[in-house]
GROMACS .gro file of C-alpha atoms in nm:
model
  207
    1UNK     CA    1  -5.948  11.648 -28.537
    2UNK     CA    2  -6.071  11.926 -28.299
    3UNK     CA    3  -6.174  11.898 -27.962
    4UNK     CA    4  -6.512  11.979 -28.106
    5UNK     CA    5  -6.545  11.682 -28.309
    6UNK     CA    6  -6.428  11.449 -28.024
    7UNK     CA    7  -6.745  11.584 -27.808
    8UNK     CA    8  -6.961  11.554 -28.083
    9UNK     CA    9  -6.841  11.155 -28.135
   10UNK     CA   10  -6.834  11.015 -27.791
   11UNK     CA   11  -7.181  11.074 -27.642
   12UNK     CA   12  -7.135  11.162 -27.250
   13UNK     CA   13  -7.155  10.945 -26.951
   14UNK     CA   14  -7.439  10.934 -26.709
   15UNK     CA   15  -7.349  11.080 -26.414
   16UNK     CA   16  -7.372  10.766 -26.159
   17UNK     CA   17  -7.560  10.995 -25.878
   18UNK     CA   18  -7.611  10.851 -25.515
   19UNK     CA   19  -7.521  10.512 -25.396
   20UNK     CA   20  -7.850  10.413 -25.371
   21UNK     CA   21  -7.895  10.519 -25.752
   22UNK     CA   22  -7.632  10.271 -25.822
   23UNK     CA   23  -7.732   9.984 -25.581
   24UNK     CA   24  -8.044   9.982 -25.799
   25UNK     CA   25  -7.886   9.904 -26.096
   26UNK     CA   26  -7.777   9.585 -25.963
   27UNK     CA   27  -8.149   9.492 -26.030
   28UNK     CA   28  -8.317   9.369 -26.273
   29UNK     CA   29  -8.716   9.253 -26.367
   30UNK     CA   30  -8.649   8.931 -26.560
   31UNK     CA   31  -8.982   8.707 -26.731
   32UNK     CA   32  -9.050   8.412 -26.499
   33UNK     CA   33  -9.153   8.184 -26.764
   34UNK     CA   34  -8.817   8.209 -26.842
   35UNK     CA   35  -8.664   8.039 -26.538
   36UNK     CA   36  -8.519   7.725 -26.533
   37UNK     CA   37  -8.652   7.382 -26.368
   38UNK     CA   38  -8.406   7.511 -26.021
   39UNK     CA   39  -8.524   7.858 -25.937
   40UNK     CA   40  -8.263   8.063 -25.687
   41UNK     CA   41  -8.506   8.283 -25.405
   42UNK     CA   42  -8.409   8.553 -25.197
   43UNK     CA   43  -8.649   8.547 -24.921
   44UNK     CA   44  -8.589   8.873 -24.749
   45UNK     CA   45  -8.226   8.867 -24.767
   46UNK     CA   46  -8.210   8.483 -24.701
   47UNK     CA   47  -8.100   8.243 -24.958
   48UNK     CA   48  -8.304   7.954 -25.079
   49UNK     CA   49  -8.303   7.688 -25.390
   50UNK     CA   50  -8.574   7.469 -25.505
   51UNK     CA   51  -8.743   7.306 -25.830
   52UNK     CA   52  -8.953   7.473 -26.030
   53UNK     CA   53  -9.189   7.228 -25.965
   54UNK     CA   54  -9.205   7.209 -25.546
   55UNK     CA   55  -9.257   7.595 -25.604
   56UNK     CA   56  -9.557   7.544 -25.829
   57UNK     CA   57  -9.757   7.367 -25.573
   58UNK     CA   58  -9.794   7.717 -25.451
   59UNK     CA   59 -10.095   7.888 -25.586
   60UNK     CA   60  -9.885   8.236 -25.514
   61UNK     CA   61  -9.557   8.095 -25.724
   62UNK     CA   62  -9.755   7.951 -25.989
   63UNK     CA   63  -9.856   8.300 -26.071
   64UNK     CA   64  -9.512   8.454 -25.999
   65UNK     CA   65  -9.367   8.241 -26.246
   66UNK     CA   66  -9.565   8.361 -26.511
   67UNK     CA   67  -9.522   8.709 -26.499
   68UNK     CA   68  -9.256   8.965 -26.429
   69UNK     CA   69  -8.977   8.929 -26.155
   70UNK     CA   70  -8.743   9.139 -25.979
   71UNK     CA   71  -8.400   8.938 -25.944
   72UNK     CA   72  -8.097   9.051 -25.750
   73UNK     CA   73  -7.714   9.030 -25.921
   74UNK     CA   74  -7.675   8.727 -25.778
   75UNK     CA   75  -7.959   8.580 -26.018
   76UNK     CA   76  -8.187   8.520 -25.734
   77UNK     CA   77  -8.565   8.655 -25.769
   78UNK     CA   78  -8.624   8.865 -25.441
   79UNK     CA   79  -8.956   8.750 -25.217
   80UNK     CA   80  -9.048   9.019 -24.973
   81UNK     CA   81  -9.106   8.773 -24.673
   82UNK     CA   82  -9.013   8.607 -24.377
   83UNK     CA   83  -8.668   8.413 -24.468
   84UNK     CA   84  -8.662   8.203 -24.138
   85UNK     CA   85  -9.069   8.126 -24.182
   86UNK     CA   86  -9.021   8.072 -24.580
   87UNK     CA   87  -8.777   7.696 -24.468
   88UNK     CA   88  -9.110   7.577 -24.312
   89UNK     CA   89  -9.309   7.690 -24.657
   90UNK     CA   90  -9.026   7.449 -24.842
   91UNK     CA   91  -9.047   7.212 -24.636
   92UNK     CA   92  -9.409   7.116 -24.637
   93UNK     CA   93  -9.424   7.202 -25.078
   94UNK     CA   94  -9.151   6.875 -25.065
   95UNK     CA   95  -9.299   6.667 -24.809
   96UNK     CA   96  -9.668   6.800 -24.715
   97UNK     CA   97  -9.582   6.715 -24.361
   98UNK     CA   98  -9.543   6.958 -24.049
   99UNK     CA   99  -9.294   6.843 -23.819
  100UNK     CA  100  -9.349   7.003 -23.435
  101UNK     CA  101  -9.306   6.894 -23.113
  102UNK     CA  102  -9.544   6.695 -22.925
  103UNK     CA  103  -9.515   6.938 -22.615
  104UNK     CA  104  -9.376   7.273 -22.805
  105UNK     CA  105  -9.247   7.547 -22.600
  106UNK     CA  106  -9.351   7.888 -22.625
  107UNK     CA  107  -9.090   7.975 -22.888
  108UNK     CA  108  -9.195   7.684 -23.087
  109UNK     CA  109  -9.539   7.798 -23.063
  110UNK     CA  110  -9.477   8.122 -23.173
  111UNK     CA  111  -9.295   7.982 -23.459
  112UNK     CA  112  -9.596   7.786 -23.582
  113UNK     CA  113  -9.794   8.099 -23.528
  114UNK     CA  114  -9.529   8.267 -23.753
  115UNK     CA  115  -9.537   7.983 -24.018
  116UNK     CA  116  -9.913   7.988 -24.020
  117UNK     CA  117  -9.974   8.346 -24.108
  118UNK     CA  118  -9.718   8.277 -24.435
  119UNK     CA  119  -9.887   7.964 -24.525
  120UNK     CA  120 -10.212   8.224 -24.575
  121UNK     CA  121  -9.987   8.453 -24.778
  122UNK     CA  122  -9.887   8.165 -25.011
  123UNK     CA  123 -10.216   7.985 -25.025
  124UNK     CA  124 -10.134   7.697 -24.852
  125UNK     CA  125 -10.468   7.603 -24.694
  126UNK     CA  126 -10.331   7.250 -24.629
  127UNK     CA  127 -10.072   7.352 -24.390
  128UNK     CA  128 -10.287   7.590 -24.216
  129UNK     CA  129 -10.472   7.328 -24.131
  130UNK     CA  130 -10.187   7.115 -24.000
  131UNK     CA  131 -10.058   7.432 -23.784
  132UNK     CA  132 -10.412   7.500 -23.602
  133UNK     CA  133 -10.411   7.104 -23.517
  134UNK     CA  134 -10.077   7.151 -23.399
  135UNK     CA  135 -10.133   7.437 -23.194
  136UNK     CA  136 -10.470   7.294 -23.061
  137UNK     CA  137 -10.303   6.939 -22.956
  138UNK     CA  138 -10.000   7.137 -22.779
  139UNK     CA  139 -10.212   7.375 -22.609
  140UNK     CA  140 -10.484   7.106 -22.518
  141UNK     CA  141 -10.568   7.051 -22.150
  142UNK     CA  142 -10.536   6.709 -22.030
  143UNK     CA  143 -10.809   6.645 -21.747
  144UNK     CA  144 -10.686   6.468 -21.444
  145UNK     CA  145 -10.766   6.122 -21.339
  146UNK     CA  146 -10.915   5.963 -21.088
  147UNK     CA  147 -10.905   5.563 -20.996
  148UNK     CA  148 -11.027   5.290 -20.808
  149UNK     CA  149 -11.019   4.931 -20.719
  150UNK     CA  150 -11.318   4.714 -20.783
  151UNK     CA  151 -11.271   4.382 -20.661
  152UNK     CA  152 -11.523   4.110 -20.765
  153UNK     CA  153 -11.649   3.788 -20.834
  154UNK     CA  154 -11.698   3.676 -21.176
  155UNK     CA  155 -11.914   3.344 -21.265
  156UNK     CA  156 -11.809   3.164 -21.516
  157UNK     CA  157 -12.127   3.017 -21.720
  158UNK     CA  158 -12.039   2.763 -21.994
  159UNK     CA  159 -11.723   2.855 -22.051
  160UNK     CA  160 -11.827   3.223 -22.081
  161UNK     CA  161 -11.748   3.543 -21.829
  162UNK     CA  162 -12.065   3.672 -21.679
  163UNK     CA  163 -12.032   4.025 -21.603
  164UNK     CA  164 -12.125   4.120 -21.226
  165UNK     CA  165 -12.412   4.411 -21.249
  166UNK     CA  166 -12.165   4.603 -21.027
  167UNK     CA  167 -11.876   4.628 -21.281
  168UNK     CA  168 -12.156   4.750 -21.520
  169UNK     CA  169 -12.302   4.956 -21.337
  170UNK     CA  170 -11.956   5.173 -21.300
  171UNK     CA  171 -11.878   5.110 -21.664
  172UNK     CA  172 -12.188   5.303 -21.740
  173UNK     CA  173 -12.069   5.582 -21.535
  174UNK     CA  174 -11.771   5.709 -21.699
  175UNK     CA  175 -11.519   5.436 -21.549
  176UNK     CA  176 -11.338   5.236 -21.756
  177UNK     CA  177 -11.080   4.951 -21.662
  178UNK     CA  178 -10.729   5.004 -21.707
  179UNK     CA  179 -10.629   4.649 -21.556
  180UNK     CA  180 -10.763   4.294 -21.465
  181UNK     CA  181 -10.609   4.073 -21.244
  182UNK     CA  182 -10.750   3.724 -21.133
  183UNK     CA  183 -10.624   3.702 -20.738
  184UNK     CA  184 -10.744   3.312 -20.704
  185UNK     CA  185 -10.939   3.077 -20.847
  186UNK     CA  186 -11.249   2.894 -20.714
  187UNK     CA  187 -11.225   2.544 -20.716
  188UNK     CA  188 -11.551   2.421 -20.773
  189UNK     CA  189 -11.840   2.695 -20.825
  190UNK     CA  190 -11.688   2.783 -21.179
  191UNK     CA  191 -11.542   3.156 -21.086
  192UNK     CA  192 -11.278   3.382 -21.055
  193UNK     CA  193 -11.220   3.599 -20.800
  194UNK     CA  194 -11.069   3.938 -20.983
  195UNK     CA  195 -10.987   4.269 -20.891
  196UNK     CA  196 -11.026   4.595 -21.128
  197UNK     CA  197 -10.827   4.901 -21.183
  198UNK     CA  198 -11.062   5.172 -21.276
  199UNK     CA  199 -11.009   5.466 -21.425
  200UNK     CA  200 -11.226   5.803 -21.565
  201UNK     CA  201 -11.163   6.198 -21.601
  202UNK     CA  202 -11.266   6.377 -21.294
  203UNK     CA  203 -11.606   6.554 -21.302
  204UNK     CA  204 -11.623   6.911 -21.241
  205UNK     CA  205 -11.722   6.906 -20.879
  206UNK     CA  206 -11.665   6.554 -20.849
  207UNK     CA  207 -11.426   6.390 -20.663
   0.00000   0.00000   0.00000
């Protein structure tokens, strides 16, 4: 057999050009219908792994999973997004609950912040919702207080507490009591001597 004849049988190799050439191959666009009930992610470079099912609740995976993916050689379709942001996404598909601190910190705002503007990406309108109430209770102002002590006599009129016109009177003005204490007791004109903690928000140029 000639030399000729061994060219003309074994077809030649593609050259395998430029690592990055190569790095593609490792690649591959895959039908999403075809995935299994545990789908792997690659969330920009992070790893995640979740049913089929969780990831369906998603109005952006329910499409993604009908149509062409691109999936790594690991077997792991690749999501172009935030992998530290995409936990939060998970987590609220299994539970539908946000988890924050009652008094975040500024990283932990930002975080929400960060977590929000990926729920809009995946069309979670229910945990948008849940991050602006977050953000709104942690960043709420809470007005000061001011109090005083009312102290009073209250008649007692068939077995029932009349109210003294001067405890309504500051009940109708914003106060409200935080605490009743009877000091004594009348013996014989049916009373009770009691003293009030009041309380109210301060009024802007009030003090």
């Amino acid at each position: 057999m000639s030399a000729m004849d061994c060219d003309e049988r074994e077809p030649k190799r593609p050259a395998l050009g430029p690592p990055e050439a190569r790095a593609q191959r490792t690649w591959e666009s895959v039908d999403g219908r075809e995935l299994g009930p545990v789908v792997q992610l690659n969330v920009g470079g992070q790893r995640h792994v979740a049913a089929r099912s969780t990831l369906e609740q998603s109005p952006y995976f329910r499409r993604l999973l009908e149509m062409k993916v691109l999936m790594d050689a690991s077997g792991a379709v690749f999501i172009d997004r935030d992998g530290d942001a995409f936990a939060g996404i998970l987590d609220w598909l299994r539970t539908r609950e946000l988890v924050s601190s009652h008094r975040p910190c500024d990283s932990e705002l930002l975080q929400l912040r960060l977590l929000k503007r990926e729920a809009d990406f995946f069309g979670l309108d229910g945990l948008i919702v849940a991050v602006d109430e977050a953000i709104a209770a942690a960043t709420a102002t809470v007005p000061p207080t001011e109090q005083k002590i009312l102290s009073t006599f209250l008649f007692l009129e068939s077995g029932v507490q009349g109210t003294p016109l001067k405890l309504v009177t500051e009940l109708q003005n914003g106060w409200r009591v935080q605490q009743l204490s009877a000091t004594c007791e009348s013996g014989g004109d049916g009373g009770l001597y009691c003293t009030f903690v009041l309380e109210r928000p301060h009024a802007d140029g009030e003090r």
